[in-house]
PDB file of C-alpha atoms in Angstrom:
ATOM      1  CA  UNK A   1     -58.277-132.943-123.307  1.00 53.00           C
ATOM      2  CA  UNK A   2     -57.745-129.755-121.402  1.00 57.00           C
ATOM      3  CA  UNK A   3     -56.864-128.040-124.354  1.00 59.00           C
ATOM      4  CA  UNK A   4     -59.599-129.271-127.002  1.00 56.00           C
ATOM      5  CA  UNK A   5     -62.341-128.060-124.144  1.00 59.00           C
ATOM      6  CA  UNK A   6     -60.424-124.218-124.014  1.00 53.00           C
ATOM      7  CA  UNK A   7     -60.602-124.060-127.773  1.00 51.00           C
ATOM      8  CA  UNK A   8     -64.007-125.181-127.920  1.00 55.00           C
ATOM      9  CA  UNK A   9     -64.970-123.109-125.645  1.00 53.00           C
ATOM     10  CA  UNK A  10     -63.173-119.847-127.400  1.00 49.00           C
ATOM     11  CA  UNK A  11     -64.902-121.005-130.530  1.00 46.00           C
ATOM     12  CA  UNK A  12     -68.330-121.482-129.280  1.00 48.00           C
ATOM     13  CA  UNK A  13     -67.618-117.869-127.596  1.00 50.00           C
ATOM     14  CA  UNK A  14     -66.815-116.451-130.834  1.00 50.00           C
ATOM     15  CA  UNK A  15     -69.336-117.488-132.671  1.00 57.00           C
ATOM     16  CA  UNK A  16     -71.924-116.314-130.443  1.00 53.00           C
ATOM     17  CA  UNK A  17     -70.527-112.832-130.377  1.00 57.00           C
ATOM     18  CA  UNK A  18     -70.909-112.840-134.188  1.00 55.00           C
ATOM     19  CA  UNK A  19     -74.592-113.760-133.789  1.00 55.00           C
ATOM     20  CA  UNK A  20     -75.776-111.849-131.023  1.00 54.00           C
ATOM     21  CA  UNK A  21     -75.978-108.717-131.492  1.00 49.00           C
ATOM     22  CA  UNK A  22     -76.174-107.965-127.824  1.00 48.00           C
ATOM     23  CA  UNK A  23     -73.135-108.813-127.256  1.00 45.00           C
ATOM     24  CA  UNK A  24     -71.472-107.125-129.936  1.00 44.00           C
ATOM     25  CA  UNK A  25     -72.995-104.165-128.101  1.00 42.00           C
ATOM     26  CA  UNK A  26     -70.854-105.013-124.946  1.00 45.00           C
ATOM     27  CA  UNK A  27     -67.857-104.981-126.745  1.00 46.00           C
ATOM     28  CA  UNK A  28     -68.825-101.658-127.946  1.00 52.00           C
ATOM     29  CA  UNK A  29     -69.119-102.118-131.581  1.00 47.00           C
ATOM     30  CA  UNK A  30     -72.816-100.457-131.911  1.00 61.00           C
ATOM     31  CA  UNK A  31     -73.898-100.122-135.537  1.00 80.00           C
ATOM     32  CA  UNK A  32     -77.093 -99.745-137.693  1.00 84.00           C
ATOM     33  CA  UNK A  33     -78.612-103.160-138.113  1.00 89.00           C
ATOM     34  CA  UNK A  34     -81.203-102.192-140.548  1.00 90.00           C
ATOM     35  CA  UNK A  35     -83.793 -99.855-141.882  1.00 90.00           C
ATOM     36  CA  UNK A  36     -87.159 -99.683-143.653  1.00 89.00           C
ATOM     37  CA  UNK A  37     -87.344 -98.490-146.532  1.00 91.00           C
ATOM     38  CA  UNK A  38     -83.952 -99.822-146.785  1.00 90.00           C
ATOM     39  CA  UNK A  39     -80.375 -98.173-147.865  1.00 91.00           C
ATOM     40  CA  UNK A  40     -79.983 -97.992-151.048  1.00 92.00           C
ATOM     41  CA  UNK A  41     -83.224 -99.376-152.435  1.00 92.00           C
ATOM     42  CA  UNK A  42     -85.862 -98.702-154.877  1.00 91.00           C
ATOM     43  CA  UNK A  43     -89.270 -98.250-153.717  1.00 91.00           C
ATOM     44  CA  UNK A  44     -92.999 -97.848-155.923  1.00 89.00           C
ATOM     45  CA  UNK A  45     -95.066 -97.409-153.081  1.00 88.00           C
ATOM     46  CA  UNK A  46     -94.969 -95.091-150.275  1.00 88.00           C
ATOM     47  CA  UNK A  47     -94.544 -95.728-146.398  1.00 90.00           C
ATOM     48  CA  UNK A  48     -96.177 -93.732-144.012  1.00 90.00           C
ATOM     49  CA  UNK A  49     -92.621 -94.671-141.261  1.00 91.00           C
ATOM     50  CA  UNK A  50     -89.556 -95.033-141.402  1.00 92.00           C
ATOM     51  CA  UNK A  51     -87.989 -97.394-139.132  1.00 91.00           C
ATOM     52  CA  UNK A  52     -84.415 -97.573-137.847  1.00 90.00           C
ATOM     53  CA  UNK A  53     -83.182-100.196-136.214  1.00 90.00           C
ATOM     54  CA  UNK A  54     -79.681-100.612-134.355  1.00 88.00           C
ATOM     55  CA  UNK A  55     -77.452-102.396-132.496  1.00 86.00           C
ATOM     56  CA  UNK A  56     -78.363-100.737-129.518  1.00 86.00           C
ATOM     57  CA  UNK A  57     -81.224 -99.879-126.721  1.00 87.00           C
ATOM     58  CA  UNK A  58     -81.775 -96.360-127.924  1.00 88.00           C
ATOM     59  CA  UNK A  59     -82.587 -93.629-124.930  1.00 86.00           C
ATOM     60  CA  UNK A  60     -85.757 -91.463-124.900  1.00 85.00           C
ATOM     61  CA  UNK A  61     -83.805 -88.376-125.161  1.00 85.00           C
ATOM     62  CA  UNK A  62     -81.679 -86.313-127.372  1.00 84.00           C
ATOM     63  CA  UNK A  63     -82.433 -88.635-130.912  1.00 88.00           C
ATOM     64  CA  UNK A  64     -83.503 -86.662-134.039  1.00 89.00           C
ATOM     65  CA  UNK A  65     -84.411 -87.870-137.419  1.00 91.00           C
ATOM     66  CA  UNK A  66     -85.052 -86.587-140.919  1.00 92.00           C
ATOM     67  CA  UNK A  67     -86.564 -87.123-144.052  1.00 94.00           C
ATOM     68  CA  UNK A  68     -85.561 -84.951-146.953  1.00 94.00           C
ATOM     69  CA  UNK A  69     -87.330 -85.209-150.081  1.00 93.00           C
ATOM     70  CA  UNK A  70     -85.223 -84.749-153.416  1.00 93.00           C
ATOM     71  CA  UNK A  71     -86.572 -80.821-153.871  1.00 93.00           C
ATOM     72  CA  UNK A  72     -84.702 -80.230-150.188  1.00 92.00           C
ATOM     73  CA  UNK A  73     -88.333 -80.105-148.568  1.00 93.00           C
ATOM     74  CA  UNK A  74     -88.867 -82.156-145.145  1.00 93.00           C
ATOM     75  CA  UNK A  75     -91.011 -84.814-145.684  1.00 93.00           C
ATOM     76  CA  UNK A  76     -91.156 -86.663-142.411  1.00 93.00           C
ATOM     77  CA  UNK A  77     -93.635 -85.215-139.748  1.00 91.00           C
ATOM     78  CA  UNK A  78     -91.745 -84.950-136.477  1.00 86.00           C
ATOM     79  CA  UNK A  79     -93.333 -87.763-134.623  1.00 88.00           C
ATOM     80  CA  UNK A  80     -90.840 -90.194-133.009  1.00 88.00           C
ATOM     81  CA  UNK A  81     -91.455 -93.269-131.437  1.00 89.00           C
ATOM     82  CA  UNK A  82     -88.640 -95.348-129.464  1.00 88.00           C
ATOM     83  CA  UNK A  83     -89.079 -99.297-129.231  1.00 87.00           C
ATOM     84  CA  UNK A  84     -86.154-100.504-127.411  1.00 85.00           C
ATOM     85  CA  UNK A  85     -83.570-100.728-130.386  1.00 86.00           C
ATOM     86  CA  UNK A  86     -85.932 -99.394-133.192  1.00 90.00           C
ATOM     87  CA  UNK A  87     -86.660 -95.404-134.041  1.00 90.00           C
ATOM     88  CA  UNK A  88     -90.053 -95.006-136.408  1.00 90.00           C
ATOM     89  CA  UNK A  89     -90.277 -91.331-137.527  1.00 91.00           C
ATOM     90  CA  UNK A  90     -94.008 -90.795-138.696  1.00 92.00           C
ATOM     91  CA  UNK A  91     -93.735 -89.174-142.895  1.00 93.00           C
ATOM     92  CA  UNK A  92     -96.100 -87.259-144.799  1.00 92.00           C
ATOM     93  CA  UNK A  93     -97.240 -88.860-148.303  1.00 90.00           C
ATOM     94  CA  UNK A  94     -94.315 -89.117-150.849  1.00 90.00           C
ATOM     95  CA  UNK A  95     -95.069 -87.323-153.948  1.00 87.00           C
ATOM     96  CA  UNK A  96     -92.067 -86.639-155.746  1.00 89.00           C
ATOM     97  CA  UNK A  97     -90.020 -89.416-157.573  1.00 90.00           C
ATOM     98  CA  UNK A  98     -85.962 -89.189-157.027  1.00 93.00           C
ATOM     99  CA  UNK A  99     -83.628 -89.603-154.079  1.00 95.00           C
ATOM    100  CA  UNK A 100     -84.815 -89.400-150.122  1.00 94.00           C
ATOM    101  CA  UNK A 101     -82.558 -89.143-147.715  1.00 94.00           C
ATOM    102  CA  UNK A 102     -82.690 -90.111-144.110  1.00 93.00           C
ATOM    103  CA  UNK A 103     -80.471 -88.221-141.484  1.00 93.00           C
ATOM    104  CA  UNK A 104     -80.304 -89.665-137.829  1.00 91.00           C
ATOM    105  CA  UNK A 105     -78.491 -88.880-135.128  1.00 90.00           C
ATOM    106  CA  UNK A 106     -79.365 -91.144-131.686  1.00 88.00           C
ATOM    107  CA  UNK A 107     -78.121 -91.390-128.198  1.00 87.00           C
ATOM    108  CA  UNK A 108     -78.047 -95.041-127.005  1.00 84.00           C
ATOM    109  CA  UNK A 109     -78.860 -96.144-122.947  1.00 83.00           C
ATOM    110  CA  UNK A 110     -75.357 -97.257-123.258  1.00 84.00           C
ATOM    111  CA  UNK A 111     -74.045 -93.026-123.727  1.00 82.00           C
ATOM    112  CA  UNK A 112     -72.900 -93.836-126.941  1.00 84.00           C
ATOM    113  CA  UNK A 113     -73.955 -91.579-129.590  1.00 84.00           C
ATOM    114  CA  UNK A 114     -74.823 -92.585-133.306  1.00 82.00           C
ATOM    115  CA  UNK A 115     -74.770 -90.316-136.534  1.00 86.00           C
ATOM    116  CA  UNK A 116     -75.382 -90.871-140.279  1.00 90.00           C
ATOM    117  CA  UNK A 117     -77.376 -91.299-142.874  1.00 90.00           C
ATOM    118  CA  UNK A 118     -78.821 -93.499-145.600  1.00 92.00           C
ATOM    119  CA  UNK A 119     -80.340 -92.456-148.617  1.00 94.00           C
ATOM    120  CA  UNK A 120     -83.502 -94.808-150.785  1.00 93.00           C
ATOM    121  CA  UNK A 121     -85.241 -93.948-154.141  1.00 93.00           C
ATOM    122  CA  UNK A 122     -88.959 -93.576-154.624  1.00 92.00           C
ATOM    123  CA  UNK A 123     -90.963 -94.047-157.902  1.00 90.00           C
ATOM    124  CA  UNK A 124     -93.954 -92.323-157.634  1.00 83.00           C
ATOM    125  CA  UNK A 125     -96.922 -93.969-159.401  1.00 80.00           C
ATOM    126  CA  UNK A 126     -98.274 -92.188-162.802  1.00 74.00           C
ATOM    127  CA  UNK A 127    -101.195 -89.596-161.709  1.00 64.00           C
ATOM    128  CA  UNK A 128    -104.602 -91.243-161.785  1.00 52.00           C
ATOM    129  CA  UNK A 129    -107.383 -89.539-162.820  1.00 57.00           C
ATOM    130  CA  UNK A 130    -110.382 -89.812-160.260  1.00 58.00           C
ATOM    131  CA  UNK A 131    -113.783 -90.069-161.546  1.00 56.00           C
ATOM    132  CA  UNK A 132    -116.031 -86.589-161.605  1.00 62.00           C
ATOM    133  CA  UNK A 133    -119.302 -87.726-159.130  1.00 62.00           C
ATOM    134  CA  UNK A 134    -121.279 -86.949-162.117  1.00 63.00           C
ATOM    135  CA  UNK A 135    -119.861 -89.170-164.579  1.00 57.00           C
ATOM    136  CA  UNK A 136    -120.860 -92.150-162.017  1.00 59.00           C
ATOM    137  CA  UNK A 137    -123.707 -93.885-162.727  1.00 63.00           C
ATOM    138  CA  UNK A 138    -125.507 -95.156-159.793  1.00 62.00           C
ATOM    139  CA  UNK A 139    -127.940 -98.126-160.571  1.00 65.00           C
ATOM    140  CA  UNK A 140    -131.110 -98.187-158.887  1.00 64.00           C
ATOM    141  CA  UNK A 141    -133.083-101.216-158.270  1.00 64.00           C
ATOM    142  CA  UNK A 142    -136.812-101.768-159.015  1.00 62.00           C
ATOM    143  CA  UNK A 143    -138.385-102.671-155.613  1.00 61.00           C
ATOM    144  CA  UNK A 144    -141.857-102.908-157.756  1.00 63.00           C
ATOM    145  CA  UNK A 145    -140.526-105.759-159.362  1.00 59.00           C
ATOM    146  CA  UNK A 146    -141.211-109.353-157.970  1.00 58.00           C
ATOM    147  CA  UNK A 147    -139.247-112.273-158.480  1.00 56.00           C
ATOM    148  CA  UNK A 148    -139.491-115.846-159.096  1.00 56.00           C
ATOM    149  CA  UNK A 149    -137.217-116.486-155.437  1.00 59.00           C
ATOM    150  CA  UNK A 150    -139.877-114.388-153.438  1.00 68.00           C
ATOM    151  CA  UNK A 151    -142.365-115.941-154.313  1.00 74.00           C
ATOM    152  CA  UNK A 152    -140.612-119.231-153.835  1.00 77.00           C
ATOM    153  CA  UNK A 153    -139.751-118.096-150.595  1.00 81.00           C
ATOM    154  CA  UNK A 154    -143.419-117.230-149.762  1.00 84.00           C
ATOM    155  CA  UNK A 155    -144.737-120.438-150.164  1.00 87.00           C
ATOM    156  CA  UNK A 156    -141.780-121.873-148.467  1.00 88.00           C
ATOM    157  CA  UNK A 157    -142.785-120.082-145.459  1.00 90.00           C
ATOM    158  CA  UNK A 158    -146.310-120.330-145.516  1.00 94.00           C
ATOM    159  CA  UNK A 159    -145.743-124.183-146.002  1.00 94.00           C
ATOM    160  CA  UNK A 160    -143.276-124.475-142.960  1.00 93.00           C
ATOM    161  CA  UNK A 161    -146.056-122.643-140.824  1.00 94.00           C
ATOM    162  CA  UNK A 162    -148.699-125.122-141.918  1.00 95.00           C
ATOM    163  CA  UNK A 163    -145.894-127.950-140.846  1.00 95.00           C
ATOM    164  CA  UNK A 164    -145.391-126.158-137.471  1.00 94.00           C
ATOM    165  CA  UNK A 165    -148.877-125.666-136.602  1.00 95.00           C
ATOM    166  CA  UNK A 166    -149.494-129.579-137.471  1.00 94.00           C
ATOM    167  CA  UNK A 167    -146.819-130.370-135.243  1.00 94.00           C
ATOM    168  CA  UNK A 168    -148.020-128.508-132.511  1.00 92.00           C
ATOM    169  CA  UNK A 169    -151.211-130.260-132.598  1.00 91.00           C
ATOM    170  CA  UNK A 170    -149.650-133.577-132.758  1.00 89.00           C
ATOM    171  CA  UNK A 171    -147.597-132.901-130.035  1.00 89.00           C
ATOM    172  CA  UNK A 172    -150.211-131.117-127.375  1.00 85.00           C
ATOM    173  CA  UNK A 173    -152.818-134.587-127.922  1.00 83.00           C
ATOM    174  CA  UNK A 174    -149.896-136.921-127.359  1.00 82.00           C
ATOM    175  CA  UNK A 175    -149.344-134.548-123.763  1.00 83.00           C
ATOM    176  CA  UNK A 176    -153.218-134.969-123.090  1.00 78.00           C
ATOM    177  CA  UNK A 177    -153.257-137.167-119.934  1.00 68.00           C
ATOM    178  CA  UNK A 178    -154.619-140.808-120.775  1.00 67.00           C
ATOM    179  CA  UNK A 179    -157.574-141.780-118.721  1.00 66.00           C
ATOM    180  CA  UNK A 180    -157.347-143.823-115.887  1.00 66.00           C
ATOM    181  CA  UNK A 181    -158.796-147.649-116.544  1.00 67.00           C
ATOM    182  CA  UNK A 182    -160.293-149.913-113.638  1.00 67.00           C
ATOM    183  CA  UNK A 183    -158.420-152.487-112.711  1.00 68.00           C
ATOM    184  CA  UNK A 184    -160.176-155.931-112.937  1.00 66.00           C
ATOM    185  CA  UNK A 185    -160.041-158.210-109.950  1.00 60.00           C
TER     186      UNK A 185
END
């Protein structure tokens, strides 16, 4: 009996090392967890962040991160934001189809100190051609012309004032105090 409760109790221990990442951090195995756009993947549309997440509570000092478009040319804009375990580094609009990569290097609270880099693809969509403002033809309505609906909506009003003021007058002789009769005795 003795035995059966240890093992279980090892086992239930394991497993919850495997699926808590906060205590894989105690036993100091601190990784990358995930990242957006992702490693290795193909994107058509553009972010404006790029989002890091680890392991880890990341400090507020001493983390740098990168974006380098495929012509070399830094396409990230310098702002960083720290949330906890997650680094966002603020980019500049993609232009160029190919191969980004992402460099990092972050200090955790813990002191440990994190390095690498992951690289994603991005398809830039086929140049659209915007329209010249004089090519657009802006429609202008007719306020001259009357319609069948106002002039439905005319007599609907005029109708629901005649109602109203019929009401009114209903309603002020039914409030008109009722002379007093003498009683016979």
């Amino acid at each position: 009996m003795k035995n059966s409760k240890l093992a279980f109790s090892a086992c239930l221990l394991l497993i919850l090392t495997v699926l808590n990442p906060n205590l894989a951090v105690a036993a100091g195995a601190a990784k990358l967890v995930s990242s957006t756009p992702a490693a290795n993947s193909s994107i058509s549309s553009a972010p404006s962040v790029a989002t890091i997440t680890f392991s880890s509570s990341i400090g507020d000092v001493g983390n740098s991160v990168s974006v380098t478009a495929p012509n070399g040319e830094r396409v990230d804009d310098g702002s960083l934001q720290i949330a906890d375990t997650q680094i966002l580094i603020g980019l500049k609009p993609l232009t160029v189809s190919g191969e980004y990569t992402v460099d990092y290097e972050v200090d955790t609270t813990e002191g440990e100190t994190f390095s690498g880099q992951y690289k994603f693809s991005f398809v830039a969509p086929a140049a659209l051609e915007s329209p010249k403002p004089e090519d657009i033809e802006t429609p202008t309505p007719d306020l001259n012309k009357e319609t069948k609906s106002s002039r439905a909506t005319d007599f609907f009003m005029i109708g629901l004032l005649v109602l109203s003021i019929l009401v009114l007058v209903l309603i002020s002789r039914s409030l008109r105090k009722p002379k007093k009769k003498k009683r016979k005795k």
